[in-house]
Amino acid sequence: MSNAFGQAFRYSTWGESHGPAIGAMVDGVPPGIALAEADIQVWLDKRRPGSSKYVTQRQEPDAVRILSGVFEGKTTGTPIALVIDNVDQRSRDYSEIKDLFRPGHADYTYFKKYGLRDYRGGGRASARETAMRVAAGAIARKILLQAFPDFRVRGAMTKIGPLRINPEKWDWAQVDMNPFWCPDAGVVGMWAKFLDMVRKEGSSAGAVVEIHASGAPAGLGAPVYAKLDADLAAAIMGINAVKGVEIGDGFGITAIPGEDAHDEMRMRDVPGKNAREVEFLSNHAGGILGGISTGQDIVVRYAVKPTSSVLIPRRTVNVHGEDATVVTKGRHDPCVGIRSVPVGEAMVACVLADHWLRHKAQCG
Amino acid sequence: MSNAFGQAFRYSTWGESHGPAIGAMVDGVPPGIALAEADIQVWLDKRRPGSSKYVTQRQEPDAVRILSGVFEGKTTGTPIALVIDNVDQRSRDYSEIKDLFRPGHADYTYFKKYGLRDYRGGGRASARETAMRVAAGAIARKILLQAFPDFRVRGAMTKIGPLRINPEKWDWAQVDMNPFWCPDAGVVGMWAKFLDMVRKEGSSAGAVVEIHASGAPAGLGAPVYAKLDADLAAAIMGINAVKGVEIGDGFGITAIPGEDAHDEMRMRDVPGKNAREVEFLSNHAGGILGGISTGQDIVVRYAVKPTSSVLIPRRTVNVHGEDATVVTKGRHDPCVGIRSVPVGEAMVACVLADHWLRHKAQCG
Amino acid sequence: MSNAFGQAFRYSTWGESHGPAIGAMVDGVPPGIALAEADIQVWLDKRRPGSSKYVTQRQEPDAVRILSGVFEGKTTGTPIALVIDNVDQRSRDYSEIKDLFRPGHADYTYFKKYGLRDYRGGGRASARETAMRVAAGAIARKILLQAFPDFRVRGAMTKIGPLRINPEKWDWAQVDMNPFWCPDAGVVGMWAKFLDMVRKEGSSAGAVVEIHASGAPAGLGAPVYAKLDADLAAAIMGINAVKGVEIGDGFGITAIPGEDAHDEMRMRDVPGKNAREVEFLSNHAGGILGGISTGQDIVVRYAVKPTSSVLIPRRTVNVHGEDATVVTKGRHDPCVGIRSVPVGEAMVACVLADHWLRHKAQCG
Amino acid sequence: MSNAFGQAFRYSTWGESHGPAIGAMVDGVPPGIALAEADIQVWLDKRRPGSSKYVTQRQEPDAVRILSGVFEGKTTGTPIALVIDNVDQRSRDYSEIKDLFRPGHADYTYFKKYGLRDYRGGGRASARETAMRVAAGAIARKILLQAFPDFRVRGAMTKIGPLRINPEKWDWAQVDMNPFWCPDAGVVGMWAKFLDMVRKEGSSAGAVVEIHASGAPAGLGAPVYAKLDADLAAAIMGINAVKGVEIGDGFGITAIPGEDAHDEMRMRDVPGKNAREVEFLSNHAGGILGGISTGQDIVVRYAVKPTSSVLIPRRTVNVHGEDATVVTKGRHDPCVGIRSVPVGEAMVACVLADHWLRHKAQCG
């Protein structure tokens, strides 16, 4: 259905940014996993607005409550209900934009679909819904960690507007040390100046984000319509403002000759054990071959369009079929890509948890 | 499930390239639509191997038969079973590659998932399965055409290896006049020479394909987990060898300032009618905003990796955990992207038919 | 998934009887339907405990709140979140039954499935969950009423313990005039005496309930795996304590000769119109032929087992694998069948709303 | 979707009785299970028409072919396609009944749903589709047997028309020794005479069938919307002509006092082992408590209506809205309940296989 994600690990979300609360229900979670609100809150805090001057200054504590499915500190196997109260529903005057279709927003399409629209912050099209993706992703991580203690998913931003990182300077340790989840310390200063400029001009910038998941086993996915990469593509393309998704080398692989584009294999000794294991000599494939994981790092990259709201007047039409001009005022996120990083991580975790449970059903 | 695609319009496929036949079952088709085998065959012929020297010389007539769901020339609303007999199951000797994991293929991951593998042509991982996608897509087109007489979906190749078309020279009329579905007559000669070279070297080349769907209504999709773009991304990423998907400007949109990246709107006169309609002044969004169609052309672009099989020796391992070398021999597709074009068209048609029926359920 | 019901009209529920709240999320609701909390509350009040001495004296106001999906008094097409706070979580001492598997309850099977159990009131196995079925059913009724203004679903109890009604005395007007939803005024006194006796003895009694839905159109359902009767059977059998389901004549039809068992048809004048319509001369089929509705009343009947908790000592085992004796104390529902009537009505409404939307998808 | 059954173990069927073939596709089957056509044929032969004078004399060999999903004698984990050619498509003249809605058949409802109908034998409403249920059930049995070597599902007929067996004389050994799957040798002669009479009169008789599944583990199912009994009810009610379903004591339990209706438990020694296990002292519940299996025999009972086609003239209407009379001629099944027994067994096996895989996903 329209508001649920996944099959065996399945979560559903509800709520609008200007209603009393938003929530999710997470179904299919194995019983007996230790889970507390703090396990979820840590990831929500990472996504939270207001954390730097480069993201919206809307202030939401985003404190999550677990209302069901956990008993005596452990999951019970029954649905876990999560709720976050909407605290900062600023009683703003919407009369100016109430009848206008803002370019780049879902206003027009929402209206064409439903014959109505919730003009208070975009209704379900608001990025506020992504808080629940992050919350569900926190539970997905717990499921995977229980089965695969080395499992880890983390994201980084590799481009803001026209400015790329140098991939050879990638350092995961840098990612948490700047407000951009940037893995290349050398570009942080330039990005800061660029975004300051963008913000002052009332403009906005796009971004590219890259998610790596390590420690997941080979064998997740299926060869035809449950391909791991297809489900990852849907999960990521479904994040607000995303316009492109790549696995591994993505579009870049089209320019590599066939003999170099495919990852060769060799046997290697398993460190510290009297055993041998398969080693891939490269990872052009991004950890997925024929829709099934190889056991290497799973690498997903995505493009986020510039924030739709800009402080510069744009041409549009209104619900009465008249030409009009729209200008956004007030709080403003110059680059929504920044806040999408924890969301992208969460979606990758959710897809992997779902495929892990589905794999167990058939092959476990 | 693993072998079905779609929700309200839903098809399932079965069969391996080296079994007696492959087939599909298409469920949810509205009753009363005129449908004959020829309506499907026309699209299968477009995908058929052996049609030029740039695609595999495997000879399969790919003649489809309808075994159910059509009565007196019309769909009955019950499942439509489609079968294509496998004619060219060359009784080849597989002993050389039986135990080897070919780089770039699903051999290794298939084995890790299922504990076994069908070494005769890749089992379900064979691109032969895509014939059934094309067949299902033919039915999807009929559904959409009945509701939207101007509906049309068509694809073109925009890049082979490192060689791009000039987008300003795009001419749909050229697409059917060369073996590459190339819309820019100016690059056809160069592409031919390049692929001749690639073929002689036993190498292979990647490609970029672009699909346009026009005539579909605004309002298809949903704001959160039934986003039209998310479902398109899954559908396209699920095609064999695809490593990247873009909607509209895709990754390119990240470098455009926010005020230019979002499509402005104006009212215009409807030609020949005393009425006014919304006009978008550009289509950076690729016809989708907030997961819902705008009524503009839907534009999807994807990257196809170079054919995995190359005639150049590659390092690998075998099922016994030993290092080995693999060389592909015999029939060979230097650029699988070419044959993916009708498959991409079909998948876009299937997604749109599915969303059209789902839209009717809730909002019809 | 395990905690969702329906396909196009789909609701999910969460919560345990002893947690802070229970809730549901209703997805797929068409936009533009007037909906207020009072539209749901009216049906919840009908199910509410404590309404007569024949049902449990647990006091729950069961006040429902709508947290999303309704804007300016109308459904928006986005998920409707419903919450009921648990007010009467009596801080009871569970130490006596904490380790015991109560006969007839889900204690033992829950433990075998999940390896743990929520001993406070049965966790998800508690009949408290049915409040959310009633709430979802209220929304289903609104959907159906908008499309079919004469739509109506209502239930009655036809048997308590061994005591049946006389079906020839069936009078719908009686149903709301006694605490048993009994349509035969002649048996109400006897039932009251019988249940008084059952209660005093600490025993419990089973019941048979019959649900009639009128005003739904012909054509809902499908011939094979989306049969209307199959989905009704699942919906009803899924209500706590139900052990049997019948459509129309049910088991009774097995003793009727074939020539009498099937409903004959005749054309008749449509009252007040210059038109003719099909009339069935009987309704042995309960309004469903070949899995598809006929347009007649849909008749579903079900058996509810006696309340599992009795005040009489029963033999059982405990979680440590020891023989034990269990006696229920405290609040007690002598006949859970009574409170199941509004739940049965709701489930029938949910199935019909779902099939109505699914029908529109394919044939609308 | 309308033509698929199950979730993790999921099969889809297609085909009409008067088309070239019928078929199924079985998805989700674990890899590595030995499977040959003979494993399926044995159950199809049990259901096959023409096996005694008490069932239709239509002659169909019903020889099943496996077209995919099995390699070197073992399942591969990919979809298993099954096909049965329709051999006996008697080129009968349908002109007499082409425009008539036969009472008790799906003719009228099919027409109301789809606006057309396949008058040749009922289209998808034909009981011929049940051959594919039996075939899928054969695979389900293999899945369960691999995990639970003592697993067994078998059915018996307990009533024909008004004539019941004596349950105290139940002897499974009798079931295969008479044409009625009757477990009580004492009633076989009476049933034979009764059905002879029914057949001569051109009438038909209903039946009650009981299915027992033994050897399945405790823990299958879920407490709310994936209840094992709810899924069994849907599976059984979805068999052609079924009008009622019971689990365990079914409707009979309503007359039993609560203290006797619920199965008590005791610990017992496991024979031949130094261990103890739970023993239920009765099985009123039919092996399911709170929607989850107890490990006891699962007992499902169902009512089959008399064959709709009778040789006695019945009143009806035609597609032109005129009163008419219909008389069935030719081949005729006096009691369709007989041939439903292997179908009922198959559906129970399919539900259990599906729940076993689903259980592994979450709790495995």
Coordinates of N, CA, C and O in Angstrom, one line a residue, chain C residues 256-266 281-282 284, chain D residues 100-105 202-204 307-317 323-328:
Chain C
I256 N -29.9 -30.2 1.6 CA -31.0 -29.8 0.7 C -30.7 -30.4 -0.7 O -29.6 -30.3 -1.2
P257 N -31.7 -31.0 -1.3 CA -31.5 -31.5 -2.7 C -31.1 -30.4 -3.6 O -31.5 -29.2 -3.5
G258 N -30.2 -30.7 -4.6 CA -29.7 -29.8 -5.5 C -30.7 -28.9 -6.2 O -30.4 -27.7 -6.4
E259 N -31.8 -29.4 -6.5 CA -32.8 -28.6 -7.3 C -33.4 -27.5 -6.4 O -33.9 -26.5 -6.9
D260 N -33.3 -27.7 -5.1 CA -33.9 -26.7 -4.2 C -32.8 -25.8 -3.6 O -33.1 -24.7 -3.0
A261 N -31.5 -26.2 -3.7 CA -30.5 -25.5 -3.0 C -30.0 -24.2 -3.7 O -29.3 -23.4 -3.1
H262 N -30.3 -24.1 -4.9 CA -29.8 -23.0 -5.7 C -30.9 -22.0 -6.0 O -32.0 -22.4 -6.5
D263 N -30.6 -20.8 -5.9 CA -31.6 -19.7 -5.9 C -32.0 -19.4 -7.4 O -31.2 -19.0 -8.2
E264 N -33.3 -19.6 -7.7 CA -33.8 -19.3 -9.0 C -33.9 -17.8 -9.2 O -33.9 -17.1 -8.2
M265 N -34.1 -17.5 -10.5 CA -34.1 -16.0 -10.8 C -35.4 -15.8 -11.7 O -35.8 -16.6 -12.5
R266 N -35.8 -14.6 -11.6 CA -36.9 -14.1 -12.4 C -36.7 -12.6 -12.6 O -36.0 -11.9 -11.8
L281 N -35.2 -15.7 -6.2 CA -36.5 -16.1 -5.5 C -36.2 -16.7 -4.1 O -37.1 -17.0 -3.3
S282 N -34.9 -16.7 -3.7 CA -34.5 -17.2 -2.4 C -33.0 -16.7 -2.2 O -32.5 -16.1 -3.1
H284 N -30.4 -18.9 -0.5 CA -29.5 -20.0 0.1 C -28.0 -19.6 0.0 O -27.3 -20.0 0.8
Chain D
L100 N -27.9 -18.0 -20.9 CA -28.7 -18.2 -19.7 C -27.8 -18.1 -18.5 O -26.6 -18.6 -18.5
F101 N -28.3 -17.6 -17.4 CA -27.6 -17.6 -16.1 C -28.1 -18.8 -15.3 O -29.2 -18.8 -14.8
R102 N -27.2 -19.8 -15.2 CA -27.6 -21.0 -14.5 C -27.7 -20.8 -13.0 O -26.7 -20.3 -12.4
P103 N -28.8 -21.1 -12.3 CA -28.8 -21.0 -10.8 C -27.7 -21.7 -10.1 O -27.4 -22.8 -10.5
G104 N -27.2 -21.1 -9.1 CA -26.1 -21.8 -8.3 C -24.7 -21.6 -8.9 O -23.7 -21.8 -8.3
H105 N -24.7 -21.3 -10.2 CA -23.4 -21.1 -10.9 C -22.9 -19.6 -10.8 O -23.7 -18.8 -10.4
G202 N -31.6 -37.0 -11.4 CA -31.0 -35.8 -11.9 C -30.8 -34.7 -10.9 O -30.6 -33.6 -11.2
S203 N -30.8 -35.1 -9.6 CA -30.6 -34.2 -8.5 C -29.1 -34.2 -8.1 O -28.3 -34.7 -8.9
S204 N -28.8 -33.6 -7.0 CA -27.4 -33.6 -6.5 C -27.5 -33.5 -5.0 O -28.5 -33.1 -4.4
T307 N -24.1 -30.1 -6.1 CA -23.7 -29.6 -7.4 C -24.8 -28.7 -8.0 O -26.0 -29.0 -7.9
S308 N -24.3 -27.6 -8.6 CA -25.3 -26.6 -9.1 C -26.1 -27.1 -10.3 O -27.2 -26.8 -10.5
S309 N -25.4 -27.9 -11.1 CA -26.1 -28.4 -12.3 C -26.9 -29.6 -12.0 O -26.4 -30.6 -11.5
V310 N -28.2 -29.5 -12.2 CA -29.1 -30.6 -12.0 C -29.9 -30.8 -13.3 O -30.1 -29.9 -14.1
L311 N -30.4 -32.0 -13.5 CA -31.1 -32.3 -14.8 C -32.6 -32.0 -14.7 O -33.4 -32.4 -15.6
I312 N -32.9 -31.2 -13.7 CA -34.3 -30.9 -13.5 C -34.5 -29.4 -13.9 O -33.6 -28.6 -13.6
P313 N -35.5 -29.0 -14.7 CA -35.7 -27.7 -15.1 C -35.8 -26.7 -14.0 O -36.5 -26.9 -13.0
R314 N -35.0 -25.6 -14.1 CA -35.1 -24.5 -13.1 C -35.4 -23.2 -13.8 O -35.0 -22.9 -14.9
R315 N -36.0 -22.3 -13.0 CA -36.3 -21.0 -13.5 C -35.1 -20.1 -13.5 O -34.4 -20.0 -12.5
T316 N -34.9 -19.3 -14.5 CA -33.8 -18.3 -14.5 C -34.1 -17.2 -15.4 O -35.3 -17.0 -15.8
V317 N -33.1 -16.3 -15.7 CA -33.3 -15.2 -16.6 C -32.1 -15.3 -17.6 O -31.1 -16.1 -17.4
D323 N -37.3 -13.8 -18.7 CA -37.4 -15.1 -17.9 C -37.1 -16.2 -18.8 O -37.4 -16.2 -20.1
A324 N -36.6 -17.3 -18.3 CA -36.3 -18.5 -19.1 C -36.2 -19.7 -18.1 O -36.4 -19.6 -16.9
T325 N -36.0 -20.8 -18.8 CA -35.9 -22.1 -18.0 C -34.6 -22.7 -18.5 O -34.2 -22.7 -19.7
V326 N -33.9 -23.3 -17.5 CA -32.6 -24.0 -17.9 C -32.6 -25.4 -17.4 O -33.2 -25.7 -16.3
V327 N -32.1 -26.3 -18.2 CA -32.0 -27.7 -17.9 C -30.5 -28.1 -18.3 O -30.1 -27.9 -19.4
T328 N -29.8 -28.6 -17.3 CA -28.5 -29.1 -17.6 C -28.6 -30.5 -18.3 O -29.5 -31.3 -17.9

